[in-house]
């Protein structure tokens, strides 16, 4: 039963996982092709290689004869088997064609051996699996759906797991998803309160008999819907409880998880797809040229074959009819003109591909000494594509920037706080003022994302090291600490803060999560006096449109946001609202019902979040700096000199840049601010422009 007492709809949620029950998962089967059946729950071993000992020769030949040139050469060899029109013994042409096929086959074999080696290394990685009443070291390929595995710090998650508990307070677990989505920011996952409290020992995990009903395996990395049934109660599950295969555990000593999807059923493997035969632009062009040249030759031969001036050829074909003579003339000339498509050229190209891949591996200019990483050509047949790149599409944060955030400024009630030397306090005017901090004993210092600082004004005895889901969140918490508001700790239902020397604990009532559509996140808390408040932070475009009113202070804050954007700072708006007890109780009841749904849970929660995040009061805005990596402007300039167009997708506020010697304007994001500092570009306004940069 759900939270509202109604039964769950399980129509689309037929994936059932029983903890510590391998026999069940091995028995369940599903229909396959030709009325056959196979196991529904796959093992954790993976295979990404294309060939094996039995399939290499037929599959590789099948792929090679998708090239029109190979088909053409085989056709010419077949024509050479007719003595009347043969110019050379057919086997003399078969030898170079065989060399061509062997060279290509060896290159494909080398590539596939690398895949086999990678598969073997991955499947043989060690992990701890609960067997009986204790954890034993086994290999990834031994994992089965329903197993409980133990992960340690810096371990790679071997399958899609339901997080059961961890060594961190409130069973938090920090993971890095760089191998999945390229993000180096740490993300936190949290176990259910019931499993956190009850599964504290190996004996309790061995006795765990919970059942998870969830969606069938799919490729949606950022969504999950399911329910854990245990001890007569149902607990809603979402993506915040799941550790995906390929993530790496960070800043967490130990964590335990229940395997939900293994092997090719895991989300990352569902996104991989099948290994496809790759052809470069040059290959496609050569195929088209072979067809065009072949058709042109046939057209010429049709004109030549029936001309009387070639009648002397009839002496070669005695005792044949005119039709037979025309037939033999046509194909005889085909053999003579077959050298228009030279086989030696293709053999030369194969050697060039192979040597180019070796040169890439040996290139010291592409060696990254800081991490001892050389260049690696993972395919020997795609090197010519490097010279045909026309566009580079890139995101900004963490790719072009250092992803190290420093809190620089903020705007509160229309007044900018940061460096008092930049301006003057200007309350009530058309522009936001610049003032000193309300507590002069605290100074706004430059803070890096991974540093740990102690403000002597706060009176902390020990240094606090924060573990944040993202560098910008940590920068905000560090900035607050330097001003006397110190985040001390958090459990699943409380947050403890020291505010100017006084410790206060807030009860966490609900978390309204961030996603790319909402562009904001919120928290509902009850303060020590019993007041319930909602705090929201997010992009200015979504926060400002949800305000209760728009007065002079809100207008000044908008102007401050534009100023921050011109200085290439990342901006966030912060707002809040107060709730009555009756309003919260009614909303909380509907929230519990929506959280227990299996069908349309995300849509119902988004609707409730939207309803709650209305009539907000703007508190202010923050500005954080994320510097570019070394050499980014110079690299972009070199790419432009190579006639490569660079497009950068960014969520920053938009504007235009212009070159001082030309009237041309370039739509760009503040990414190119560093070029203004070098004297190449100047800011030319804050109006809207395209959200891409550096065409």
XYZ file of C-alpha atoms in Angstrom:
695
model
C 0.000 0.000 0.000
C 1.162 3.546 -0.682
C 1.340 6.388 1.768
C -2.301 7.256 1.026
C -3.468 3.688 1.612
C -4.011 2.856 -2.062
C -2.300 -0.057 -3.828
C 0.673 0.634 -6.059
C 0.359 0.201 -9.809
C 3.014 -2.323 -10.811
C 2.142 -2.616 -14.524
C 5.347 -1.002 -15.777
C 7.491 -2.032 -12.807
C 8.101 -5.737 -13.227
C 11.746 -5.871 -12.151
C 11.827 -7.565 -8.746
C 15.057 -7.959 -6.794
C 15.187 -10.136 -3.689
C 18.107 -9.510 -1.381
C 20.400 -12.480 -0.651
C 18.374 -14.831 -2.892
C 20.476 -16.032 -5.814
C 18.291 -19.089 -6.414
C 15.277 -16.908 -7.227
C 17.133 -14.792 -9.779
C 18.655 -17.849 -11.469
C 15.202 -19.480 -11.871
C 13.361 -16.555 -13.448
C 13.490 -16.663 -17.239
C 12.095 -14.576 -20.091
C 11.174 -15.328 -23.682
C 13.816 -14.962 -26.343
C 13.883 -15.443 -30.118
C 12.416 -18.558 -31.787
C 10.311 -19.448 -28.722
C 13.454 -19.936 -26.652
C 14.016 -18.515 -23.173
C 16.957 -17.097 -21.284
C 17.680 -15.805 -17.809
C 15.957 -12.545 -17.024
C 18.725 -11.332 -14.707
C 22.116 -11.225 -16.403
C 25.466 -11.712 -14.717
C 27.914 -8.884 -14.163
C 30.512 -9.927 -16.747
C 30.647 -7.706 -19.823
C 31.978 -8.192 -23.338
C 32.535 -5.224 -25.622
C 34.832 -6.953 -28.138
C 33.485 -7.550 -31.642
C 35.133 -10.890 -32.433
C 36.126 -14.220 -30.966
C 38.164 -17.104 -32.401
C 35.215 -18.484 -34.354
C 33.651 -15.270 -35.618
C 36.715 -13.196 -36.482
C 37.308 -14.491 -40.025
C 33.698 -14.451 -41.328
C 32.702 -11.214 -39.593
C 35.858 -9.363 -40.592
C 35.544 -10.452 -44.216
C 31.883 -9.440 -44.177
C 32.851 -5.996 -42.944
C 35.725 -5.629 -45.399
C 33.517 -6.404 -48.372
C 31.290 -3.503 -47.408
C 34.022 -1.431 -49.060
C 33.216 -0.973 -52.716
C 36.876 -1.142 -53.763
C 37.222 -4.698 -52.437
C 34.101 -5.777 -54.303
C 35.492 -4.167 -57.452
C 38.837 -5.955 -57.140
C 37.155 -9.353 -56.627
C 35.043 -8.731 -59.721
C 38.150 -7.973 -61.799
C 39.796 -11.192 -60.529
C 36.734 -13.175 -61.609
C 36.968 -11.654 -65.072
C 40.627 -12.692 -65.251
C 39.558 -16.343 -64.936
C 38.163 -16.231 -68.531
C 41.070 -17.170 -70.893
C 39.588 -15.247 -73.858
C 39.909 -11.866 -72.149
C 42.499 -12.509 -69.405
C 45.602 -10.338 -69.400
C 47.270 -11.925 -66.346
C 46.852 -15.137 -64.395
C 44.057 -14.533 -61.914
C 46.183 -15.588 -58.918
C 48.671 -12.787 -59.563
C 45.913 -10.294 -58.669
C 44.624 -12.416 -55.814
C 47.925 -12.057 -53.959
C 47.876 -8.225 -53.555
C 44.162 -8.329 -52.663
C 44.915 -10.935 -50.018
C 47.679 -8.703 -48.653
C 45.211 -5.815 -48.450
C 42.640 -7.930 -46.615
C 45.283 -9.329 -44.263
C 46.630 -5.882 -43.373
C 43.144 -4.562 -42.643
C 42.283 -7.711 -40.729
C 45.421 -7.373 -38.593
C 44.535 -3.765 -37.765
C 41.011 -4.789 -36.758
C 42.444 -7.675 -34.750
C 44.831 -5.369 -32.881
C 41.937 -3.037 -32.014
C 39.795 -5.939 -30.835
C 42.575 -7.470 -28.757
C 42.675 -4.162 -26.888
C 38.933 -4.491 -26.222
C 39.369 -8.075 -25.005
C 42.169 -6.971 -22.693
C 40.037 -4.136 -21.324
C 37.068 -6.485 -20.767
C 39.275 -8.995 -18.966
C 40.742 -6.324 -16.691
C 37.310 -4.952 -15.815
C 35.707 -8.348 -15.190
C 38.627 -9.379 -12.988
C 38.543 -6.364 -10.676
C 38.301 -7.407 -7.011
C 35.288 -6.643 -4.849
C 33.775 -7.811 -1.551
C 30.571 -9.838 -1.869
C 28.469 -11.041 1.055
C 28.599 -14.840 1.016
C 26.832 -16.485 3.915
C 27.507 -14.354 6.977
C 30.724 -12.648 5.924
C 32.168 -10.654 3.062
C 34.652 -12.401 0.793
C 36.911 -11.001 -1.898
C 35.743 -12.107 -5.338
C 35.767 -10.677 -8.865
C 33.340 -8.386 -10.605
C 32.191 -11.165 -12.923
C 31.022 -13.168 -9.878
C 28.461 -10.532 -8.838
C 24.775 -11.423 -9.277
C 21.559 -9.454 -8.925
C 20.436 -9.496 -5.277
C 23.971 -9.678 -3.858
C 25.156 -7.242 -1.194
C 28.573 -5.759 -1.898
C 30.928 -3.685 0.224
C 32.799 -0.743 -1.305
C 35.724 1.149 0.138
C 37.077 4.630 -0.466
C 38.188 5.217 -4.083
C 36.544 1.970 -5.239
C 34.693 1.880 -8.557
C 31.042 0.823 -8.270
C 30.780 -2.581 -10.040
C 27.017 -2.594 -10.729
C 23.935 -0.453 -10.183
C 23.380 -0.596 -6.426
C 20.779 0.470 -3.916
C 22.759 2.188 -1.170
C 21.939 0.435 2.127
C 24.297 2.166 4.561
C 27.699 3.789 4.836
C 30.277 4.748 7.443
C 29.393 8.450 7.109
C 26.860 10.124 9.403
C 23.294 9.518 8.197
C 24.703 7.026 5.637
C 25.801 9.676 3.174
C 28.018 8.495 0.326
C 30.013 10.798 -1.945
C 30.613 9.635 -5.514
C 32.420 10.991 -8.540
C 30.625 10.453 -11.845
C 33.401 11.588 -14.229
C 33.376 8.268 -16.124
C 29.632 8.610 -16.733
C 28.918 12.270 -17.458
C 32.354 13.898 -17.303
C 31.500 15.833 -14.137
C 34.308 15.958 -11.582
C 32.046 17.470 -8.919
C 31.282 15.127 -6.048
C 27.649 14.075 -5.764
C 26.174 12.682 -2.593
C 23.820 9.735 -2.250
C 21.995 8.820 0.920
C 20.563 5.544 2.190
C 17.059 5.172 3.568
C 16.775 5.913 7.252
C 15.418 2.418 7.965
C 18.355 0.588 6.326
C 20.822 3.038 7.873
C 19.522 2.216 11.347
C 18.944 -1.533 10.982
C 21.837 -2.767 8.792
C 24.838 -2.018 10.924
C 26.545 -5.423 10.982
C 27.355 -8.325 8.704
C 24.827 -10.510 10.535
C 21.995 -8.056 9.938
C 22.922 -7.743 6.251
C 22.993 -11.533 5.889
C 19.477 -11.638 7.339
C 18.234 -8.780 5.138
C 15.340 -10.050 2.976
C 14.003 -6.851 1.470
C 12.396 -6.858 -1.978
C 12.826 -4.054 -4.484
C 10.222 -3.531 -7.199
C 11.390 -1.054 -9.811
C 11.493 -0.180 -13.486
C 12.945 -2.503 -16.086
C 16.604 -1.887 -17.096
C 16.870 1.279 -19.171
C 19.393 3.905 -20.290
C 18.071 6.858 -18.246
C 21.068 7.777 -16.111
C 19.456 10.480 -14.008
C 16.143 8.905 -13.102
C 15.054 5.885 -11.106
C 11.731 4.887 -9.595
C 11.171 1.956 -7.278
C 9.965 0.742 -3.906
C 11.659 -1.269 -1.169
C 9.347 -3.604 0.751
C 10.714 -4.804 4.068
C 9.095 -5.866 7.316
C 5.622 -5.057 6.038
C 6.396 -1.480 5.011
C 7.030 0.165 1.638
C 9.747 2.789 1.186
C 9.993 4.973 -1.929
C 13.253 4.902 -3.872
C 14.633 7.451 -6.310
C 17.929 8.225 -8.029
C 19.347 9.763 -4.816
C 19.510 6.246 -3.309
C 21.275 4.612 -6.263
C 24.994 4.160 -6.993
C 25.542 3.650 -10.729
C 28.137 1.347 -12.224
C 31.227 3.341 -13.182
C 30.979 5.862 -10.325
C 33.898 6.127 -7.916
C 33.402 6.317 -4.143
C 35.077 9.399 -2.645
C 35.462 10.684 0.907
C 33.562 7.662 2.252
C 35.427 4.939 4.134
C 32.857 2.148 3.665
C 29.464 1.704 2.057
C 27.210 -1.258 1.313
C 24.795 -1.723 -1.559
C 22.248 -4.163 -2.964
C 22.784 -5.074 -6.635
C 19.743 -4.073 -8.720
C 21.124 -4.187 -12.268
C 24.245 -6.104 -13.288
C 26.358 -6.330 -16.423
C 24.605 -5.225 -19.609
C 21.457 -4.371 -17.627
C 23.258 -1.524 -15.842
C 22.467 1.984 -17.026
C 25.945 2.838 -18.284
C 26.111 -0.340 -20.391
C 22.620 0.361 -21.749
C 24.008 3.659 -23.010
C 26.982 2.045 -24.748
C 25.090 0.319 -27.540
C 26.656 -2.154 -29.941
C 30.116 -1.810 -31.453
C 29.545 -0.475 -34.949
C 31.769 -0.603 -37.969
C 33.359 2.837 -38.241
C 34.107 4.439 -41.591
C 35.870 7.740 -42.028
C 34.829 10.498 -44.413
C 37.654 9.389 -46.689
C 36.246 5.837 -46.764
C 32.788 7.098 -47.725
C 34.308 9.360 -50.394
C 36.376 6.512 -51.854
C 33.315 4.253 -52.005
C 31.400 6.883 -53.939
C 34.348 7.500 -56.265
C 34.655 3.769 -57.026
C 30.991 3.665 -58.010
C 31.230 6.821 -60.138
C 34.431 5.722 -61.903
C 32.985 2.269 -62.529
C 29.864 3.735 -64.120
C 31.894 6.130 -66.297
C 34.114 3.308 -67.537
C 31.046 1.237 -68.414
C 29.609 4.139 -70.360
C 32.813 4.619 -72.340
C 33.069 0.929 -73.087
C 29.534 0.779 -74.429
C 30.502 3.438 -76.970
C 33.762 1.744 -77.934
C 32.579 -1.832 -78.189
C 30.330 -1.393 -81.230
C 32.524 0.950 -83.265
C 33.734 -0.491 -86.606
C 37.281 0.860 -86.175
C 37.819 -1.796 -83.509
C 36.877 -4.559 -85.930
C 40.440 -5.905 -85.892
C 39.621 -7.367 -82.501
C 37.320 -9.853 -84.210
C 40.394 -11.806 -85.238
C 40.984 -12.601 -81.614
C 37.601 -14.192 -81.233
C 37.286 -16.683 -84.111
C 34.203 -18.808 -84.486
C 32.115 -16.407 -82.366
C 28.966 -14.522 -83.219
C 28.874 -10.695 -83.309
C 26.997 -10.640 -79.999
C 29.630 -12.818 -78.349
C 32.368 -10.610 -79.812
C 30.701 -7.500 -78.355
C 30.414 -9.227 -74.986
C 34.077 -10.228 -74.930
C 35.206 -6.796 -76.165
C 33.271 -5.062 -73.393
C 34.702 -7.118 -70.549
C 38.153 -7.262 -72.088
C 38.355 -3.481 -72.093
C 37.021 -3.541 -68.515
C 40.087 -5.521 -67.468
C 42.409 -3.205 -69.363
C 40.924 -0.102 -67.695
C 40.701 -1.643 -64.212
C 44.009 0.002 -63.275
C 42.129 3.327 -63.064
C 41.349 2.192 -59.485
C 44.796 1.068 -58.275
C 45.001 -1.589 -55.602
C 48.445 -0.376 -54.542
C 46.928 2.909 -53.376
C 44.742 1.115 -50.857
C 47.660 -0.928 -49.553
C 49.626 2.299 -49.091
C 46.709 3.885 -47.203
C 46.583 0.941 -44.814
C 50.252 1.383 -43.941
C 49.706 5.129 -43.492
C 46.860 4.498 -41.023
C 48.994 2.096 -39.019
C 52.062 4.345 -38.940
C 49.991 7.429 -38.047
C 48.506 5.669 -35.018
C 52.037 4.775 -33.888
C 53.176 8.386 -34.317
C 50.256 9.556 -32.156
C 51.286 7.170 -29.392
C 54.910 8.325 -29.630
C 54.212 12.077 -29.838
C 55.929 13.794 -26.890
C 54.021 16.987 -27.633
C 50.790 15.187 -26.676
C 52.243 13.752 -23.462
C 50.752 15.140 -20.224
C 53.584 15.008 -17.727
C 51.580 16.197 -14.698
C 49.669 12.903 -14.603
C 52.050 10.766 -16.691
C 49.433 10.234 -19.407
C 50.577 9.749 -23.023
C 48.357 10.020 -26.078
C 46.673 6.764 -27.064
C 45.204 5.968 -30.480
C 42.467 3.484 -29.571
C 41.579 2.942 -33.217
C 44.091 2.565 -36.020
C 41.642 3.549 -38.764
C 40.396 7.003 -37.728
C 43.545 9.136 -37.646
C 42.659 10.992 -40.860
C 39.496 12.276 -39.171
C 41.630 14.570 -37.009
C 42.379 16.731 -40.005
C 38.702 17.061 -40.932
C 37.313 18.589 -37.719
C 35.180 21.637 -38.529
C 33.376 22.324 -35.253
C 34.229 21.878 -31.592
C 31.292 21.894 -29.168
C 32.251 22.248 -25.523
C 30.708 23.025 -22.193
C 32.502 25.458 -19.915
C 32.507 24.468 -16.238
C 35.178 21.902 -15.486
C 36.187 21.649 -19.141
C 37.476 25.102 -19.965
C 37.519 26.291 -16.364
C 39.449 24.967 -13.382
C 36.252 24.077 -11.488
C 37.779 25.735 -8.430
C 35.316 28.264 -7.038
C 36.105 31.399 -5.050
C 33.411 33.484 -3.415
C 33.938 37.089 -4.519
C 30.849 39.223 -3.869
C 27.228 39.233 -2.803
C 24.274 41.582 -2.979
C 21.934 41.924 0.023
C 18.929 44.302 -0.057
C 20.357 46.046 -3.125
C 23.821 46.636 -1.612
C 26.888 44.908 -3.007
C 29.376 43.567 -0.457
C 32.847 42.543 -1.484
C 35.707 44.963 -1.994
C 34.694 48.303 -0.456
C 37.284 50.082 -2.595
C 35.302 49.404 -5.748
C 32.593 51.988 -5.146
C 30.353 53.697 -2.674
C 27.165 52.930 -0.784
C 24.338 54.182 -2.955
C 21.040 53.287 -1.321
C 17.875 54.305 -3.120
C 19.627 55.383 -6.338
C 19.386 53.804 -9.777
C 22.484 51.663 -9.263
C 23.262 49.095 -6.550
C 25.544 50.376 -3.844
C 28.830 48.930 -2.680
C 29.266 48.693 1.060
C 31.335 47.118 3.786
C 30.260 43.993 5.611
C 27.785 44.298 8.461
C 30.300 42.668 10.813
C 33.680 44.337 10.181
C 35.534 41.780 12.307
C 34.965 39.281 9.509
C 36.635 39.841 6.156
C 35.617 38.318 2.856
C 38.661 36.322 1.838
C 39.429 34.522 -1.383
C 38.703 30.848 -0.905
C 39.508 27.845 -3.063
C 37.045 25.005 -3.410
C 39.164 22.318 -1.754
C 40.988 24.335 0.874
C 40.051 24.211 4.544
C 40.046 27.466 6.439
C 39.411 28.486 10.014
C 38.204 31.997 10.766
C 39.740 33.126 14.056
C 36.790 35.429 14.524
C 34.476 32.428 14.720
C 36.448 30.889 17.548
C 36.656 27.408 16.167
C 39.203 25.234 17.894
C 39.544 22.674 15.151
C 39.714 23.116 11.427
C 36.587 22.077 9.570
C 36.945 20.228 6.281
C 33.777 20.309 4.213
C 32.710 17.621 1.757
C 30.404 19.258 -0.759
C 28.502 17.938 -3.749
C 29.916 20.746 -5.901
C 32.714 23.348 -5.583
C 30.344 26.320 -5.772
C 28.333 25.019 -2.805
C 31.520 24.597 -0.813
C 32.599 28.122 -1.759
C 29.309 29.466 -0.370
C 29.693 27.525 2.887
C 33.299 28.675 3.298
C 32.291 32.275 2.674
C 29.553 32.006 5.304
C 32.078 30.585 7.765
C 34.435 33.497 7.223
C 31.527 35.797 8.128
C 30.686 33.974 11.358
C 28.020 31.491 10.208
C 29.653 28.082 10.520
C 28.100 24.895 9.194
C 28.908 22.285 11.852
C 27.093 19.125 10.807
C 24.109 17.468 9.267
C 22.018 14.360 9.817
C 19.132 13.067 7.735
C 16.671 15.296 9.588
C 18.713 18.164 11.083
C 21.334 20.831 10.330
C 23.550 22.375 13.017
C 25.001 25.871 12.518
C 27.009 28.209 14.738
C 25.706 31.714 14.135
C 28.079 34.398 15.447
C 29.130 32.170 18.334
C 25.684 30.729 19.132
C 24.922 27.119 18.103
C 21.476 26.470 16.612
C 19.926 23.294 15.207
C 17.361 23.375 12.417
C 15.007 20.484 11.704
C 15.018 19.492 8.023
C 11.435 18.889 6.935
C 11.887 18.348 3.182
C 14.436 18.712 0.394
C 13.222 19.990 -2.979
C 15.939 18.677 -5.257
C 17.716 20.464 -8.088
C 17.484 19.374 -11.709
C 18.281 20.982 -15.037
C 14.630 21.793 -15.733
C 13.905 23.406 -12.363
C 17.257 25.270 -12.188
C 16.809 25.678 -8.446
C 16.726 23.735 -5.188
C 15.006 24.365 -1.878
C 14.932 23.185 1.715
C 12.094 23.344 4.242
C 13.324 23.768 7.827
C 11.906 24.445 11.278
C 14.066 26.769 13.373
C 14.510 26.435 17.163
C 11.610 28.853 17.719
C 9.263 26.579 15.721
C 8.961 28.792 12.645
C 8.807 26.925 9.334
C 10.656 28.543 6.455
C 11.481 27.646 2.866
C 14.917 28.661 1.534
C 15.515 28.568 -2.224
C 18.612 29.168 -4.339
C 18.836 29.035 -8.099
C 19.227 30.880 -11.384
C 17.948 34.445 -11.443
C 15.576 33.669 -14.330
C 13.568 31.213 -12.222
C 13.849 32.920 -8.822
C 12.861 36.430 -9.900
C 9.670 35.270 -11.611
C 8.496 33.582 -8.392
C 8.800 36.615 -6.110
C 5.880 37.972 -4.122
C 6.583 41.510 -5.301
C 9.122 43.488 -7.351
C 10.231 46.623 -5.541
C 13.268 48.938 -5.653
C 15.509 46.454 -3.830
C 14.673 43.729 -6.325
C 15.479 46.106 -9.195
C 18.830 46.970 -7.630
C 19.594 43.265 -7.194
C 18.900 42.653 -10.888
C 21.328 45.432 -11.780
C 23.892 43.865 -9.449
C 23.446 40.533 -11.244
C 24.223 42.219 -14.559
C 27.338 43.783 -13.045
C 28.483 40.426 -11.671
C 27.955 38.833 -15.096
C 30.044 41.539 -16.776
C 32.836 40.612 -14.379
C 32.459 36.942 -15.504
C 31.203 35.761 -12.106
C 28.749 32.892 -11.584
C 25.550 34.188 -10.016
C 22.820 32.679 -7.860
C 19.720 34.227 -6.305
C 18.557 33.342 -2.788
C 14.963 33.739 -1.587
C 12.715 32.499 1.212
C 9.143 32.392 2.489
C 7.465 31.599 5.804
C 4.800 28.906 6.124
C 2.071 28.345 8.670
C 1.784 25.011 10.463
C -1.523 24.207 8.740
C -0.131 25.013 5.283
C 2.897 22.807 5.860
C 0.851 19.871 7.201
C -1.408 19.876 4.139
C 1.510 20.100 1.724
C 3.537 17.470 3.616
C 0.691 14.964 3.429
C 0.453 15.329 -0.351
C 4.249 15.172 -0.604
C 4.323 11.818 1.198
C 1.667 10.463 -1.138
C 3.540 11.610 -4.241
C 6.860 10.223 -2.952
C 5.264 6.781 -2.585
C 3.981 6.604 -6.156
C 5.556 4.330 -8.726
C 3.761 5.810 -11.722
C 4.377 9.513 -12.566
C 6.224 10.162 -9.310
C 8.583 12.769 -10.795
C 5.753 14.747 -12.385
C 3.721 14.815 -9.162
C 6.729 15.921 -7.112
C 7.597 18.667 -9.600
C 4.034 19.942 -9.379
C 4.206 20.065 -5.584
C 7.622 21.758 -5.671
C 6.283 24.381 -8.064
C 3.340 25.022 -5.761
C 5.603 25.484 -2.740
C 8.169 27.731 -4.463
C 5.834 30.680 -4.998
C 5.409 34.113 -3.342
C 9.080 34.208 -2.387
C 10.912 37.105 -0.780
C 14.267 37.891 -2.378
C 17.147 37.822 0.095
C 20.006 38.598 -2.283
C 22.451 37.241 -4.835
C 25.900 35.659 -4.712
C 28.817 35.927 -7.147
C 31.458 33.195 -7.459
C 34.539 33.138 -9.653
C 35.567 30.075 -11.668
C 38.795 30.863 -13.501
C 39.734 29.528 -16.902
C 42.385 26.864 -17.158
C 45.830 27.873 -18.318
C 46.135 28.270 -22.075
C 42.429 28.249 -22.945
C 42.389 31.599 -24.839
C 45.552 30.711 -26.739
C 44.188 27.282 -27.638
C 40.938 28.731 -28.933
C 42.891 31.258 -31.012
C 44.996 28.472 -32.554
C 41.858 26.478 -33.358
C 40.371 29.512 -35.080
C 43.542 29.924 -37.135
C 42.999 26.320 -38.254
C 39.509 27.324 -39.491
C 37.848 25.336 -36.687
C 34.691 26.869 -35.229
C 34.462 26.728 -31.427
C 31.046 26.797 -29.768
C 30.708 26.937 -25.984
C 27.405 26.207 -24.285
C 27.139 28.021 -20.953
C 24.472 29.059 -18.520
C 26.066 32.458 -17.904
C 24.292 35.729 -18.573
C 24.730 36.870 -22.137
C 26.358 39.804 -23.859
C 28.444 40.876 -26.814
C 32.154 41.315 -27.399
C 33.739 43.349 -30.156
C 37.239 43.776 -31.495
C 38.528 47.340 -31.053
C 39.797 47.532 -34.651
C 36.675 46.192 -36.361
C 32.983 46.988 -35.990
C 32.152 43.291 -35.957
C 30.376 41.997 -32.854
C 30.742 38.419 -31.714
C 28.015 36.802 -29.650
C 29.816 35.378 -26.668
C 29.568 34.436 -23.050
C 31.813 35.929 -20.349
C 34.195 33.063 -21.119
C 36.082 35.472 -23.378
C 36.675 37.978 -20.594
C 40.302 36.855 -20.438
C 40.751 38.104 -23.977
C 39.692 41.586 -22.891
C 42.348 41.404 -20.189
C 44.903 40.687 -22.925
C 43.696 43.772 -24.856
C 42.067 41.924 -27.754
C 38.384 42.325 -26.960
C 36.210 44.899 -25.224
C 32.824 44.551 -23.563
C 30.121 46.176 -25.650
C 26.966 45.976 -23.569
C 24.898 43.641 -21.414
C 22.012 42.950 -23.771
C 20.913 39.454 -24.734
C 22.973 37.479 -27.221
C 23.251 33.897 -28.334
C 24.115 31.457 -25.511
C 27.114 30.246 -27.476
C 30.601 31.658 -27.732
C 33.433 32.256 -30.174
C 32.031 31.310 -33.568
